[in-house]
Amino acid sequence: MSELPSLINDLALILVVAGIVTLVFKKLNQPLVLGYIVAGFVVSPHMPYTMSVIDKDNIQIWADIGVMFLLFSLGLDFSFKKIIKMGMSPIIAVSTIIFSMIVLGLWVAHAFGWSDMDSIFLGGMLAMSSTTIIYKAFDELGLRQQKFAGLVMSVLILEDILAIVMMVLLSAIAEGNSPNGGQMLSSFIMIGFFLILWFVVGIFLVPIFLRKCRKLMNNETLLIVALGLCCLMAVISTKVGFSSAFGAFVMGSILAETIEADKIIRLVEPVKNLFGAIFFVSVGMLVDPVILVDYALPIVLIIITIILGQTIFGTCGFMLSGQSLKTAMRCGFSMAQIGEFAFIIASLGLSLNVISDFLYPVVVAVSVITTFLTPYMIKAAEPCYYALEKRLPKKWLRRLDHLGGTRESTVKEQNEWKSLFKQLAIFTVIYSILTISVITLMLSFFHPFMLKLIPNDNLQWLANAITGLLTVAFISPFLRAMVMKKNKSPEVRSLWTQNRMNRLPIIFTILARAAIAAAFIFYICNYLTQFTNAVMITIAIVAIMGMVMSRSLKMHSISLERMFIQNLRSRDIEEQIHGRKKPLFEGRLLDRDIHISEIDVPEDSSWAGKKLAELKIGNRFGVHVSSILRGAQRLNIPTGNTVIFPGDRIQAIGNDEQLNQFGNALRSELIAEDPEIEKRQMHLKKMILNNDSEFIGKTLKESGIRDRYNCMVVGVEEGQKNLTMINPLREFVAGDIIWVVGEEDQLRELLKS
């Protein structure tokens, strides 16, 4: 027999050991991530008394795939819209925490005399708390529903996003080997450019693709398509200089906005668990006990740095974001650990060969110890607050609570100019990025193709002209939208009519956007032609005027934008249809003191089986039934002939009093319990038909056994051992033995007949 490849042997060893160790950790109610790390330590070459992995390079490849799928799953749970709705509070908190912890990490590493790269990577690792560990700790301690837990999770989501950005920055810094402000700024610009570009293009194309293929998709094909898109985005990300993990995260965040997101999350979960386990096992394999002994002092000091740094700066960050001292302390104490992203950042440093070999096992040891301490830190928050409350002067406490409450108590004034400028800036940036991308693709790939297609030097102008015209045609919807967007918005109309002094700035915003759009046309002309500047400026102005006046281009631009918005809202629409979210028009109803409420129809409701017209809900309660949710169905604007079923969810519109009366009636009008429930038991009886039976000569239907006696004939004996189904057209004859099912009283009446 041929021998198995070393990869299969290693994989078998890893999964068997990981399975045994994680079962033990599950029994001990410890995080499974730690179990995987311990399993990696057991199968590593550093353990002389156990079997060890043969080919670490192959396992590292699998671990890299694990990182990719971990971040893909993180993207599926992430939504850009959620971050926008959070407001500034989580951003203030996370900025304070990350900046402070990075500085602390740099200071600690320099104190030990470590290299600049070790210091930078250590600072990045110490800034990242563990979403997985904290979520599990909240769940086990029964704190997930408390307000402070929600605040912590919102900050952790932002931390995870910034961790992705940090990985890209660290890669750029590592390649330069001399981090400077200009390099970091260019990295930020690149990240922002490609993030916006990929998200906008992805939201436009991916939902359309999934919608077209929806009828062909089953669980298997959807899983393959989702993983294929993940790997495709990972390849594209590496081609432009980012990590594959960054691309996987971006694709996950794009798929998170689709209707299929929930199903993809369920399907990808086993794949993520498998490769994630291999990644964390590979983390444990890099832990060398000798290094842990040699670096015991740094490990202890880094643990103290994390605990003190996160509790102090975490508390300050949450207070600056608008929380009271008690809430801020509970949040800060919860974040005193590092987890999975620290391992990922450390793996990045090793793969780039920019950090020392000792840093990885040191970070793993710190993560393991701080993870074990997490539940105790969460529990210690309130006692520490009460101890601090006793020792601090009352004046200080009032000032600290006031500092935390200032952001919540301030009233945000709506500034129309501010709102208008913000929206114009967002649209201008997005459309500029799309325009730059199209121009880059056309001039970098299509133009050389045209030059090869038309090799005659005398006809080079034709290749340039075709390229230029097609490029302008492709970017024209973006340029027109850039110039005309928001020109007739409520903000502009209000500012225009309020004060004549507002009109000149409004006109200036239009001209400024037109100048930016014309600059793109000028660049294309300058690249492809040898016209004078005056001619190129004239061409640009005429082109922009033509775009603005084109009615067909206007309709095309509007249709593209509507399709994008529909794709962006598709998951929200699906959740509204299935009742997981309230309809968007409810916000307008609230202004009129009415709203939508959902009431479940009890299983024993007396309304079940009745039509809406019979129930006269509008006359009795003054509410309007807008929709009925029935399983996967949504019945909008039901008619009077619509029948109510048990388990239906009724969405009704009304004010608080009307909806309260409606809900109370629906929940209270139930079918009364049967006082003689024992008599409802069904029995099986044998009945022999004699010559005097009234059923002789009649068919089953004519006999009236079901209608008059509420019993059912289940079979007849015809000289056989088994019952046979009776033919409905067969007439009963004397001597027939029939078997009947019914309640005891009905059977008694039937047997007397």
PDB file of C-alpha atoms in Angstrom, residues 49 60 155 216 273 361 470 516 549 575 579 627 675:
ATOM      1  CA  TYR A  49       7.029  13.290  24.450  1.00  0.00           C
ATOM      2  CA  GLN A  60       0.743  27.236   7.637  1.00  0.00           C
ATOM      3  CA  VAL A 155     -16.840  49.276  20.150  1.00  0.00           C
ATOM      4  CA  LEU A 216     -30.703  27.819  -9.464  1.00  0.00           C
ATOM      5  CA  ASN A 273     -14.839  26.388  12.184  1.00  0.00           C
ATOM      6  CA  PRO A 361       4.830  32.914  21.729  1.00  0.00           C
ATOM      7  CA  LEU A 470     -15.903  55.096 -24.804  1.00  0.00           C
ATOM      8  CA  ILE A 516     -14.156  68.617 -10.870  1.00  0.00           C
ATOM      9  CA  MET A 549     -28.870  68.557 -20.678  1.00  0.00           C
ATOM     10  CA  GLU A 575     -36.354  41.345   7.023  1.00  0.00           C
ATOM     11  CA  GLY A 579     -41.486  40.560  10.105  1.00  0.00           C
ATOM     12  CA  SER A 627     -50.218  42.794   6.837  1.00  0.00           C
ATOM     13  CA  PRO A 675     -64.365  20.402  30.864  1.00  0.00           C
TER      14      PRO A 675
END
